[in-house]
Coordinates of C-alpha atoms in Angstrom, one line a residue:
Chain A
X14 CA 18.9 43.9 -15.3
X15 CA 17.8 47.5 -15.6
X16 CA 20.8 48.4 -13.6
X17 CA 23.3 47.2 -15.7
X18 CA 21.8 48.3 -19.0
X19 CA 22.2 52.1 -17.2
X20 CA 25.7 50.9 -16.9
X21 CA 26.2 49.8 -20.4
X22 CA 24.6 53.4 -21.6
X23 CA 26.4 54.9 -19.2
X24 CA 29.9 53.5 -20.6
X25 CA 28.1 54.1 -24.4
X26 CA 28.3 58.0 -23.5
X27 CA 32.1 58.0 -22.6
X28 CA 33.0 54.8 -24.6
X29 CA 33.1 52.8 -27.2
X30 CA 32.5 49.3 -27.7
X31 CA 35.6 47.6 -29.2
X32 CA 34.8 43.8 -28.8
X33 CA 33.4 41.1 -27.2
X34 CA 35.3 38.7 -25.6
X35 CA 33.3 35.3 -25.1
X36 CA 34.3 32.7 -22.2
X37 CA 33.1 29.1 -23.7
X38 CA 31.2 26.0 -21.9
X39 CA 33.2 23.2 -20.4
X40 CA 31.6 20.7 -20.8
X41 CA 34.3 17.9 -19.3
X42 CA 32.4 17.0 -16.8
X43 CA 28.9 16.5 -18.5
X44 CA 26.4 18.7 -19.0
X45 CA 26.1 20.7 -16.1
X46 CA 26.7 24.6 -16.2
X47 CA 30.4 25.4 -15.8
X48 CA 32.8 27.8 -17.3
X49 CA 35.9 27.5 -19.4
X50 CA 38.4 28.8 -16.6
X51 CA 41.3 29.6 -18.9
X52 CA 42.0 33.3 -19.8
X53 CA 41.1 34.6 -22.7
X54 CA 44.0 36.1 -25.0
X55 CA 42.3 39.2 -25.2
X56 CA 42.0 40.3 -22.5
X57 CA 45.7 40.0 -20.7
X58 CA 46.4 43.7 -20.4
X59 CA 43.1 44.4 -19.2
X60 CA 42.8 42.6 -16.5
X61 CA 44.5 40.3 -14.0
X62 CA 43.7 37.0 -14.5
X63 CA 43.5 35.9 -11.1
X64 CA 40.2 38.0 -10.5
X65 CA 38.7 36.7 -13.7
X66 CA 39.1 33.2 -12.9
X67 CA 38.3 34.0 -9.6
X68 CA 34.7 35.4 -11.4
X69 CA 34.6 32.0 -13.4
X70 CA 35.2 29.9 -9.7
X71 CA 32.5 31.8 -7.9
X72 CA 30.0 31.4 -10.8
X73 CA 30.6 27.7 -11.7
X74 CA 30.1 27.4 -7.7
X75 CA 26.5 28.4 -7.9
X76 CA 25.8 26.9 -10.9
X77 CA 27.0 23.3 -9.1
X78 CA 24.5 24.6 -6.4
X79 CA 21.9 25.6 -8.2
X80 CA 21.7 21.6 -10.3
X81 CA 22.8 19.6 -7.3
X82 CA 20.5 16.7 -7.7
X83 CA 20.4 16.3 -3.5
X84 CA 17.5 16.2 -0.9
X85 CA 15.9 19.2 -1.6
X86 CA 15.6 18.9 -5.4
X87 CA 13.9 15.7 -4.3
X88 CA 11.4 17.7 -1.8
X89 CA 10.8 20.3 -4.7
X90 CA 10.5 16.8 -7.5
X91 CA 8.3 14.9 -5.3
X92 CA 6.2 17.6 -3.8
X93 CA 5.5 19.3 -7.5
X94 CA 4.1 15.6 -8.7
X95 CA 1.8 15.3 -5.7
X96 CA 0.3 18.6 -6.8
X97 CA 0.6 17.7 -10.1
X98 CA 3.0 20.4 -10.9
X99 CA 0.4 22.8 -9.7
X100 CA 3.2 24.4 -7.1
X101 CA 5.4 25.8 -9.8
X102 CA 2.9 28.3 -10.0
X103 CA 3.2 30.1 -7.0
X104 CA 6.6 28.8 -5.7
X105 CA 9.9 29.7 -7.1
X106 CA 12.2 27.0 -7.7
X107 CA 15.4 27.3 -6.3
X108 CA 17.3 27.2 -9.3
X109 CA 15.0 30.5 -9.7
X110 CA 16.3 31.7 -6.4
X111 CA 20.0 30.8 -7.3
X112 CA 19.7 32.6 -10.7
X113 CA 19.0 35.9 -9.0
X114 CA 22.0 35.6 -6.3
X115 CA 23.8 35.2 -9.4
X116 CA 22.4 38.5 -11.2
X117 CA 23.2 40.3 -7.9
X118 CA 27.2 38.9 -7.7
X119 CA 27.6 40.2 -11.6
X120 CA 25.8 43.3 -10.8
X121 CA 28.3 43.8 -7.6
X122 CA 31.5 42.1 -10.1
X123 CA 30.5 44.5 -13.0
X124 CA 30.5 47.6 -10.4
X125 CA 33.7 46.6 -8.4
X126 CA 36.5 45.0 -10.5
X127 CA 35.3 45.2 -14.5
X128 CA 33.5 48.5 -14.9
X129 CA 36.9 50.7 -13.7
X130 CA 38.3 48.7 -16.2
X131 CA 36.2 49.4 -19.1
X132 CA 34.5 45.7 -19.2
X133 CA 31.2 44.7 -19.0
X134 CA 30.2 40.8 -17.6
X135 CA 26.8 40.1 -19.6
X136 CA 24.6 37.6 -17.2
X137 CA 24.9 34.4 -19.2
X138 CA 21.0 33.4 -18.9
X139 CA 20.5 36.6 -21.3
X140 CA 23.2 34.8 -23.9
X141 CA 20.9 31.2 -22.7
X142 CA 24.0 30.1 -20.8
X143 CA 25.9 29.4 -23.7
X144 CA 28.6 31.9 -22.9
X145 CA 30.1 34.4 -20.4
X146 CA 30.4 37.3 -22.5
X147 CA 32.7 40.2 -21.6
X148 CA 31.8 43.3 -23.7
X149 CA 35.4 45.6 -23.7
X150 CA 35.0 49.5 -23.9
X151 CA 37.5 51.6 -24.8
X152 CA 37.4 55.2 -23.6
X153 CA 37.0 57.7 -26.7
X154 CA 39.0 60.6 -25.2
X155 CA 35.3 62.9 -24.4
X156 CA 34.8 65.0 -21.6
X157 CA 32.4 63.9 -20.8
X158 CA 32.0 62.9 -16.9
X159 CA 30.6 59.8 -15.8
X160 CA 29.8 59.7 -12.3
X161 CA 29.3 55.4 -11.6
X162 CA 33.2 54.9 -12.8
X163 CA 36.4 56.0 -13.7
X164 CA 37.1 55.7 -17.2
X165 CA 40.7 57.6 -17.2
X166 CA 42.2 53.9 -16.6
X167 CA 41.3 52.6 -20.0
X168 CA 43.1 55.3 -21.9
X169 CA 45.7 53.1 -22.5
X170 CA 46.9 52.6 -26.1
X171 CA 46.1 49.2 -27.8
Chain B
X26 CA 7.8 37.7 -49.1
X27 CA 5.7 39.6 -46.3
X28 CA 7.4 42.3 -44.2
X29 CA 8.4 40.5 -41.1
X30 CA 8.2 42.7 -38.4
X31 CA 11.0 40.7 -36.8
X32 CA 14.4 41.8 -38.3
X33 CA 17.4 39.4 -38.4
X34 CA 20.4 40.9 -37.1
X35 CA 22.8 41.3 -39.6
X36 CA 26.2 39.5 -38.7
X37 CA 28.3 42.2 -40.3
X38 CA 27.4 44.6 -38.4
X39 CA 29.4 43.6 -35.6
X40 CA 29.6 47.3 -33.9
X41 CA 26.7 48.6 -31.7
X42 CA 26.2 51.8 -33.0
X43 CA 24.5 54.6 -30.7
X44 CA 20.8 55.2 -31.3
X45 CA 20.9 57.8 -33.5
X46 CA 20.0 56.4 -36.7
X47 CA 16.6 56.0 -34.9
X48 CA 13.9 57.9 -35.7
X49 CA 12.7 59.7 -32.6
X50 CA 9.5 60.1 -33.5
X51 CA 8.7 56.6 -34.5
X52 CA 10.6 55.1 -31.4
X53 CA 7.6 56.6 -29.5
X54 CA 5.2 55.1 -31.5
X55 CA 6.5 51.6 -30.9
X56 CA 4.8 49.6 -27.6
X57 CA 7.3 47.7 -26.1
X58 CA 7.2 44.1 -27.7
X59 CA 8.0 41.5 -25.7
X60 CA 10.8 38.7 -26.9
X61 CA 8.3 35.7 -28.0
X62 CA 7.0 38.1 -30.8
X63 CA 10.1 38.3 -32.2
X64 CA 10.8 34.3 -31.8
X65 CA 12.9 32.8 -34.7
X66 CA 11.4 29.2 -34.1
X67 CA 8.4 27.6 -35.5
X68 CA 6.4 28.3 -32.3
X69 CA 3.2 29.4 -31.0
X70 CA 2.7 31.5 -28.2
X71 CA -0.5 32.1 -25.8
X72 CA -1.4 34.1 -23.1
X73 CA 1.2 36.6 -23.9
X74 CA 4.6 34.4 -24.2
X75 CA 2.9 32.2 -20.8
X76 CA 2.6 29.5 -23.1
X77 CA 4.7 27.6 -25.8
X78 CA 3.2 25.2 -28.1
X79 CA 5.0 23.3 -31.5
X80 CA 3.5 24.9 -34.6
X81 CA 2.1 21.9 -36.1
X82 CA -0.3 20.8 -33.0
X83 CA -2.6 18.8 -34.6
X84 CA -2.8 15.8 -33.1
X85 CA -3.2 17.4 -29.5
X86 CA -6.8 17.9 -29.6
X87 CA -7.2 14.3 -30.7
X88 CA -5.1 13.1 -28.0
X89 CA -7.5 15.6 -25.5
X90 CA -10.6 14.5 -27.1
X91 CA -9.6 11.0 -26.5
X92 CA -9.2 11.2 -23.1
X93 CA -12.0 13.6 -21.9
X94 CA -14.6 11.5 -24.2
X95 CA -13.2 7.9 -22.5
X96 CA -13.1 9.3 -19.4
X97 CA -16.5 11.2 -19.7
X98 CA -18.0 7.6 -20.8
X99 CA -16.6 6.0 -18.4
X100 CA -17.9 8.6 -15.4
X101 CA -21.4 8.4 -16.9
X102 CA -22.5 4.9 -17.7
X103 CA -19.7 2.7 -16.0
X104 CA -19.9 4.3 -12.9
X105 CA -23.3 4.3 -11.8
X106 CA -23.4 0.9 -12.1
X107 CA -20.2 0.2 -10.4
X108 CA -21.0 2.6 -7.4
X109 CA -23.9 0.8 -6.8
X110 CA -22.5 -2.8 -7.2
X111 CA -19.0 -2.2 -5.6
X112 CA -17.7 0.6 -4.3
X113 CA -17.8 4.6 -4.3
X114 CA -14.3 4.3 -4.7
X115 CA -13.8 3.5 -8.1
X116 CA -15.1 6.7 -9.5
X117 CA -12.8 8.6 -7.3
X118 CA -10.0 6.9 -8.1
X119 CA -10.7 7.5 -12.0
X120 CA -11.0 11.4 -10.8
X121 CA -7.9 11.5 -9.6
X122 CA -6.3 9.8 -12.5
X123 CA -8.1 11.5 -15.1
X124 CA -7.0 15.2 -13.5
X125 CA -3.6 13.8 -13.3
X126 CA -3.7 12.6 -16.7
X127 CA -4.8 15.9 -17.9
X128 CA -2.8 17.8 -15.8
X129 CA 0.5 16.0 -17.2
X130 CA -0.7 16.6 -20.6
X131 CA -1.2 20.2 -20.4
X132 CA 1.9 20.8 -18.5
X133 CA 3.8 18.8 -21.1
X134 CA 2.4 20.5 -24.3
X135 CA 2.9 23.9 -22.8
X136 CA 6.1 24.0 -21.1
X137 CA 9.5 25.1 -23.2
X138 CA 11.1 21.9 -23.6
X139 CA 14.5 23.4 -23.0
X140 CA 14.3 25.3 -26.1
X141 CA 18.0 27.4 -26.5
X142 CA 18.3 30.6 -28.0
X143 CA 19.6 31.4 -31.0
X144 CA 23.4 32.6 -30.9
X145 CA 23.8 36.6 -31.0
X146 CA 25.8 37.7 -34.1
X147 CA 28.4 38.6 -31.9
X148 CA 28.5 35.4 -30.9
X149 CA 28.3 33.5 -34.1
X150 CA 31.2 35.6 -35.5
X151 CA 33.4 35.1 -33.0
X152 CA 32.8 31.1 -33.5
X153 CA 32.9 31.7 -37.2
X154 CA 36.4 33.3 -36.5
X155 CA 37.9 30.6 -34.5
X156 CA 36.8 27.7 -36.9
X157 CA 39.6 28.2 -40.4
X158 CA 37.3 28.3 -43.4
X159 CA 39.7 28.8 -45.6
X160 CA 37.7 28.4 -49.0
X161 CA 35.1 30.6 -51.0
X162 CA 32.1 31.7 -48.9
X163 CA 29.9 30.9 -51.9
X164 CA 29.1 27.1 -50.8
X165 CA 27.6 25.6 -47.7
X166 CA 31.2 24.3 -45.7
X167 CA 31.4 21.0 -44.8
X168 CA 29.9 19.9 -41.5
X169 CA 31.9 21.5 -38.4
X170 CA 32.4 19.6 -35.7
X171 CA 34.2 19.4 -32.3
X172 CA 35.4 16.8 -29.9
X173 CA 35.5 17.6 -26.1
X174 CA 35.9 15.0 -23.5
X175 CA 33.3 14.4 -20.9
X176 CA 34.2 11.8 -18.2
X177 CA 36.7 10.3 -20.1
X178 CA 34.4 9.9 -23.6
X179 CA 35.0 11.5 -26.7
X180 CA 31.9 13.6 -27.8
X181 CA 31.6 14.8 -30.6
X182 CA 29.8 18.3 -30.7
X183 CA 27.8 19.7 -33.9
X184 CA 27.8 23.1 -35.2
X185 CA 24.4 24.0 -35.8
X186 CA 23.6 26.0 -39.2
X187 CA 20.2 27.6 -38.2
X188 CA 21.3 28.4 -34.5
X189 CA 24.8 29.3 -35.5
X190 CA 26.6 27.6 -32.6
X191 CA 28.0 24.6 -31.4
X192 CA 25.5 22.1 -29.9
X193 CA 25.9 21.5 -26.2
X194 CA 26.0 17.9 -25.4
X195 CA 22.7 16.1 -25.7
X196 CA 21.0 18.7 -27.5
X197 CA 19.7 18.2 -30.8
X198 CA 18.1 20.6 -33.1
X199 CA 14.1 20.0 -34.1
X200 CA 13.3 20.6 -37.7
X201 CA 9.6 20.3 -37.3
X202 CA 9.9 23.4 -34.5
X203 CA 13.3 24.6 -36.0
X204 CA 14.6 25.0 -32.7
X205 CA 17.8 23.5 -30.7
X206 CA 16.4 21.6 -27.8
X207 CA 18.6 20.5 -24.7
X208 CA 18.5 16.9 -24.3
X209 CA 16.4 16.4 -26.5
X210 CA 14.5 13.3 -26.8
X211 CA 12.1 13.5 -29.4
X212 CA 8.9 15.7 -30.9
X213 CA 5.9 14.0 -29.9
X214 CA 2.7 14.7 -32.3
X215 CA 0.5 13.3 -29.2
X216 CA 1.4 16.1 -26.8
X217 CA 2.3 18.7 -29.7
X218 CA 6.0 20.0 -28.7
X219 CA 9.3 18.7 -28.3
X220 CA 10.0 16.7 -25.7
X221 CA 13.5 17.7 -24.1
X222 CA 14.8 18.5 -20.6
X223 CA 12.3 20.5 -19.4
X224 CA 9.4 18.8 -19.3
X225 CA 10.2 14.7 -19.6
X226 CA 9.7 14.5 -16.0
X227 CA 5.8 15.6 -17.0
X228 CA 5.8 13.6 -20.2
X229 CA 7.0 10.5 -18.2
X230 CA 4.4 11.1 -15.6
X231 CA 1.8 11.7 -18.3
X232 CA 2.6 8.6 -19.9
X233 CA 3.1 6.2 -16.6
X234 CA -0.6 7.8 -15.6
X235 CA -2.4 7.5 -19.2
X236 CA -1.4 3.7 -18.6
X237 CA -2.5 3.6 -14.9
X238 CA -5.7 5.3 -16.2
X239 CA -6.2 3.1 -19.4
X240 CA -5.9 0.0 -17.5
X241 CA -8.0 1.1 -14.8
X242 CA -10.8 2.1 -16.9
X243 CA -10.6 -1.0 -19.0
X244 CA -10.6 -3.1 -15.7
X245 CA -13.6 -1.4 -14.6
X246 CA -15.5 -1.8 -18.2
X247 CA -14.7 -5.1 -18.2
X248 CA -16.1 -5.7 -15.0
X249 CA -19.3 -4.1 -15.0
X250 CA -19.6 -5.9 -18.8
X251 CA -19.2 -9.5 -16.8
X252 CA -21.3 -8.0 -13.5
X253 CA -24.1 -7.3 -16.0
X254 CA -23.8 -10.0 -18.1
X255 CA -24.0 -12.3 -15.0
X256 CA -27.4 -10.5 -13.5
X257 CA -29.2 -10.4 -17.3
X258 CA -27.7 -13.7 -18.4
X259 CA -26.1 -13.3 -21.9
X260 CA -23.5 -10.6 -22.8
X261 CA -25.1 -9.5 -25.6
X262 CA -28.0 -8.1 -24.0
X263 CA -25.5 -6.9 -21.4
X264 CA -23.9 -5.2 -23.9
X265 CA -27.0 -3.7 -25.4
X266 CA -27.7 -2.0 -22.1
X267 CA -24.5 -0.3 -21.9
X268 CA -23.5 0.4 -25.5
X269 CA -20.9 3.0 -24.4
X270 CA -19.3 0.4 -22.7
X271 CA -17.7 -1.3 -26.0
X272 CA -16.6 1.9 -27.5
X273 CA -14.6 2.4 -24.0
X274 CA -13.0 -1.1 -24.2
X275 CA -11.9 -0.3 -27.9
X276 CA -10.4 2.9 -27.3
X277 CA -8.7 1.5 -24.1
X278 CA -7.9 -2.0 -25.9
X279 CA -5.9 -0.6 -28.4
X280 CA -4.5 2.2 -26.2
X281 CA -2.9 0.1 -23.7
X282 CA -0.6 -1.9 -25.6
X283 CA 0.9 1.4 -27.3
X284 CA 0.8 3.3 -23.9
X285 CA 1.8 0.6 -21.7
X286 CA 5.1 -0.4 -24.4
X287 CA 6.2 3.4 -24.4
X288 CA 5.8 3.8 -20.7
X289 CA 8.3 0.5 -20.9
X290 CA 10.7 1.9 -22.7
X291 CA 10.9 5.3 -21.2
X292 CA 11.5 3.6 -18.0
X293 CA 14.2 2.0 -19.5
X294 CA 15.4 4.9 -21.0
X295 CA 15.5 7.0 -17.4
X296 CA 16.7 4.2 -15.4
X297 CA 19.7 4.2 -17.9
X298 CA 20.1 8.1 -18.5
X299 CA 19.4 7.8 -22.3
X300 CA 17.0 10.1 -24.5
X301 CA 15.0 8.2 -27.3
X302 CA 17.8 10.2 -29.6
X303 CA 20.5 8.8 -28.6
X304 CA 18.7 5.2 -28.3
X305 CA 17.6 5.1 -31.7
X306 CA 20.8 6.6 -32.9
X307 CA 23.1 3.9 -30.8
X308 CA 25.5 6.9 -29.8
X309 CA 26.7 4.7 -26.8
X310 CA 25.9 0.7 -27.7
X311 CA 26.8 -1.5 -30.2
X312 CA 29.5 0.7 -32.7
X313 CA 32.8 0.5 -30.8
X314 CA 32.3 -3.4 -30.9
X315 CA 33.5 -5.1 -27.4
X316 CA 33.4 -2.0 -25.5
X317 CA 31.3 -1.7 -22.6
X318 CA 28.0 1.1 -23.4
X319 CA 29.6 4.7 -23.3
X320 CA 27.0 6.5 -22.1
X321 CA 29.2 8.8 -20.0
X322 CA 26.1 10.6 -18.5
X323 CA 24.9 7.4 -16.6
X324 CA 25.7 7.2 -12.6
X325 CA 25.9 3.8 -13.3
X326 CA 23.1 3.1 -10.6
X327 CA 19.6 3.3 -11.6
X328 CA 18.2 4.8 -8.7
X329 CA 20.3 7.7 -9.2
X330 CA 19.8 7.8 -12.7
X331 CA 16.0 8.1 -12.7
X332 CA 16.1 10.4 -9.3
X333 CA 18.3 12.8 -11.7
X334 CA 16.1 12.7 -14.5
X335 CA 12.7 12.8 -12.6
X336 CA 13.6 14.7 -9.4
X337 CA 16.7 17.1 -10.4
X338 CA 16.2 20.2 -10.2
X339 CA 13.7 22.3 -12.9
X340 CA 16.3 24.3 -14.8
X341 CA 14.7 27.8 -16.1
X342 CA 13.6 28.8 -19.5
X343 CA 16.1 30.0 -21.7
X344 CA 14.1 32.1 -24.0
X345 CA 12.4 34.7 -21.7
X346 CA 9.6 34.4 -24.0
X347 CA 8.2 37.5 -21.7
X348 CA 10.8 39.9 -21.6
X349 CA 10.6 43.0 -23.7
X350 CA 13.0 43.5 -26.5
X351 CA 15.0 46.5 -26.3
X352 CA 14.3 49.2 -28.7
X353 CA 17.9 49.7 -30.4
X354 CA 17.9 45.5 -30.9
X355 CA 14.3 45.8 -33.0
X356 CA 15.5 48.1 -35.3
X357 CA 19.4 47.5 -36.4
X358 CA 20.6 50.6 -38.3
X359 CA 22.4 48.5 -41.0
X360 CA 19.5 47.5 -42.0
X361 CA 16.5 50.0 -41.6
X362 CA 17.1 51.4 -45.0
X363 CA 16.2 48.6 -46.9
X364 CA 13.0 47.4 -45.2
X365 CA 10.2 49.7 -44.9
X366 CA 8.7 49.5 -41.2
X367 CA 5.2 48.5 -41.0
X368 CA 2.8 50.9 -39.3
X369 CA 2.8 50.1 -35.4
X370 CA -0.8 49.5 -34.3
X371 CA -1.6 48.4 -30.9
X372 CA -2.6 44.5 -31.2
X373 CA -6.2 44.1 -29.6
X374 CA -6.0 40.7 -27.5
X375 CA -8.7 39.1 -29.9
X376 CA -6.2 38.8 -33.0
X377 CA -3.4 38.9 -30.9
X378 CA -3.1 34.8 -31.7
X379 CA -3.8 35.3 -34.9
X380 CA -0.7 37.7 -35.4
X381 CA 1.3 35.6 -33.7
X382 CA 0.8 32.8 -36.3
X383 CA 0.9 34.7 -39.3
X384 CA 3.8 36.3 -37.6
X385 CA 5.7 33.1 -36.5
X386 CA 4.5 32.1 -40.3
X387 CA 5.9 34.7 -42.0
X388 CA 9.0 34.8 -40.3
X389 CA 9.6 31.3 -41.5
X390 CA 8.3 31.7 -45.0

């Protein structure tokens, strides 16, 4: 998390903020955690679509993995009640685990495909995975250099 | 109106504006304050954000006192007897109830129920933009809602006024804790907090043990009672032996039938996939007349169904009641010009409760 607010200060130096683009639950198939997978409007000339949804796919992937009800959620269940919940204290639960592989493929998302193109994934357990929100910057014209990205590619007029 | 030190964003100002309307000097005053102290809900907080409790707790330390005082009878004039008459196993197996009894309790009182946050004002406008209001903002709209298909089933999803956001399925929001809980089942004055996805699994095994505990400890009473009665020849001088002994079988008589029917219930209520919400409200029975009960959450097998409510997996905490709010988000610059800052003293950890409640209090007043 520290990373990408350095990021998001980074892009504050050069850019400016000029919305936020928010990617909805679907909640089709119940309630599990999964991700509208149809492109926003907004953002068609920013970016292709295919790596966005491709973004959405991953994440919705280890979402499914993280609240598969399967043997080992039964291990974790059944072996917290014995202890009467006492493990939670010193284990991490492997939704817990999941959760930070999935801080780690934004951070790497955020650095490879978005920032370069002057957008920002926010981690949506910061937004209480309600949404997937995509903060677009818009370069101001400064010269002033930022070393993590490239921000001559979102010059483009709007 | 007190000065909350907690400062609502304000919706228009939709652009983050660079940190310059900050005063430097007072930025370094600031500690970092961590996210429960700035917690729009009717909550209380302990051991620094560890711990989440409803407000209005009042009946916890009756439900506590309950149990310790039974149990504490029970250990000290039951079990004596009963050691010596039957078996050194029946206080051990009260032990090991009562810790799990307590255990369940605690777990259940303090854990967020599932407890979402509130929407950001980003957030809330965007929503506010997709929905057409197209009359005078002076007047409340009328009720939005939204219908989304899950498995087949139309579900109708609530906007929610105080959270400003739609309600994901299931979730309902709790005016005693003013909070939006996820699958919500209902606020329990016993345990004092919302009981929601997070922590049925240790409401359900509170309530399944109270009952095994309850019984057990009325079994035993009654047993020593007759084991007594038998060896002095008259109850009543049985009973004046062991006066504790009738306050226990009071306590437990009338407990078990109200323990023992809600332990019932919830069993039915996990073995079908239903929260006492949606029960009481008939969301899926009963309305659409011959059609089969909707509930499209069920897995139509029972097993499944109380091995996905019981034994999923333990979803996190949405609130990150410990992280530390970032310094531009405590102080919007729309708004620092009309409120006047309160001084900045560092809490000492003896009031720091105290704070918190007249904080949470004064947030909400």
């Amino acid at each position: 998390m520290a990373t990408e607010f350095h990021n998001l200060q980074d892009m504050q130096h050069t850019a400016s903020l000029v919305t936020k683009v928010f990617i909805q639950r679907d909640y089709s198939e119940g309630t599990v955690c999964r991700f509208q997978t149809k492109f926003p409007a907004e953002l068609d000339n920013r970016i292709e679509r295919a790596l966005l949804e491709q973004t959405v796919k991953t994440l919705n992937s280890y979402y499914v993995e993280a609240e598969k009800v399967g043997g080992q959620s039964y291990l974790e269940g059944c072996l917290a009640c014995a202890t009467a919940y006492i493990v939670f204290l010193c284990m991490e639960t492997r939704y817990e685990k999941v959760l930070k592989k999935i801080s780690g493929y934004i951070q790497e998302q955020n650095e490879k495909i978005y920032a370069p193109r002057g957008l920002l994934l926010t981690d949506p357990i910061e937004r209480g995975m309600r949404v997937l929100e995509i903060s677009v910057f818009e370069d101001r014209g400064s010269s002033g250099s930022s070393p993590s990205s490239s921000m001559s590619s979102c010059s483009t007029a709007r | 109106m007190k000065n909350c030190e907690y400062q609502q964003i304000d919706p228009r100002a939709l652009s983050v504006s660079p940190l310059s309307a900050q005063n430097p000097a007072e930025k370094k005053v600031q500690r970092p304050r961590r996210k429960w102290e700035a917690f729009p809900g009717k909550n209380r907080f302990f051991c620094d954000g560890r711990l989440i409790l409803a407000r209005q707790n009042g009946v916890l330390p009756l439900t506590l006192g309950l149990i310790v005082v039974t149990s504490g009878l029970f250990f000290a004039f039951d079990c004596p007897f009963l050691v010596e008459h039957l078996t050194v196993c029946i206080p051990v197996i009260g032990g090991v109830l009562f810790l799990f009894v307590v255990a369940s309790l605690l777990r259940t009182s303090f854990t967020d129920p599932g407890i979402l946050p509130r929407a950001t004002a980003d957030e809330a406008a965007d929503i506010e933009r997709q929905i057409d209001t197209s009359g005078s903002s002076t007047y409340r709209p009328p009720p939005r809602t939204k219908e989304i298909l899950i498995n087949q089933q139309v579900v109708k999803l609530k906007y929610c006024f105080t959270c400003k956001m739609f309600r994901p399925p299931r979730t309902s929001h709790c005016s005693l804790c003013d909070n939006c809980v996820e699958r919500f089942d209902h606020h329990c004055p016993w345990v004092g907090n919302c009981v929601g996805k997070r922590n049925y699994r240790y409401f359900y095994s509170f309530i399944i043990s109270l009952s095994f505990l309850t019984s057990f400890i009325f079994a035993c009473v009654i047993t020593h009672i007759t084991l007594r009665s038998q060896a002095k020849k008259g109850i009543v001088q049985a009973v004046q032996e062991s006066p504790a002994s009738v306050v226990e079988l009071v306590i437990c008589f009338f407990s078990i039938w109200s323990i023992l029917g809600l332990s019932g219930f919830h069993t039915y209520l996990v073995a079908s996939n239903l929260t006492t919400n949606e029960d009481i409200k008939g969301s899926w029975s009963g309305k659409r007349g011959a059609e089969e009960s909707g509930n499209p959450y069920t897995y139509s097998n029972i097993i499944t169904n109380c091995c996905a409510t019981l034994c999923g997996p333990m979803p996190p905490s949405l609130i990150d009641r410990r992280g530390f709010l970032p310094p531009d988000e405590a102080i919007p610059a729309a708004a620092a010009s009309e409120m006047e800052l309160p001084p900045f003293t560092p809490k000492s950890d003896a009031n720091m409760e105290e704070n918190c409640q007249e904080f949470s209090l004064s947030c909400t007043a």
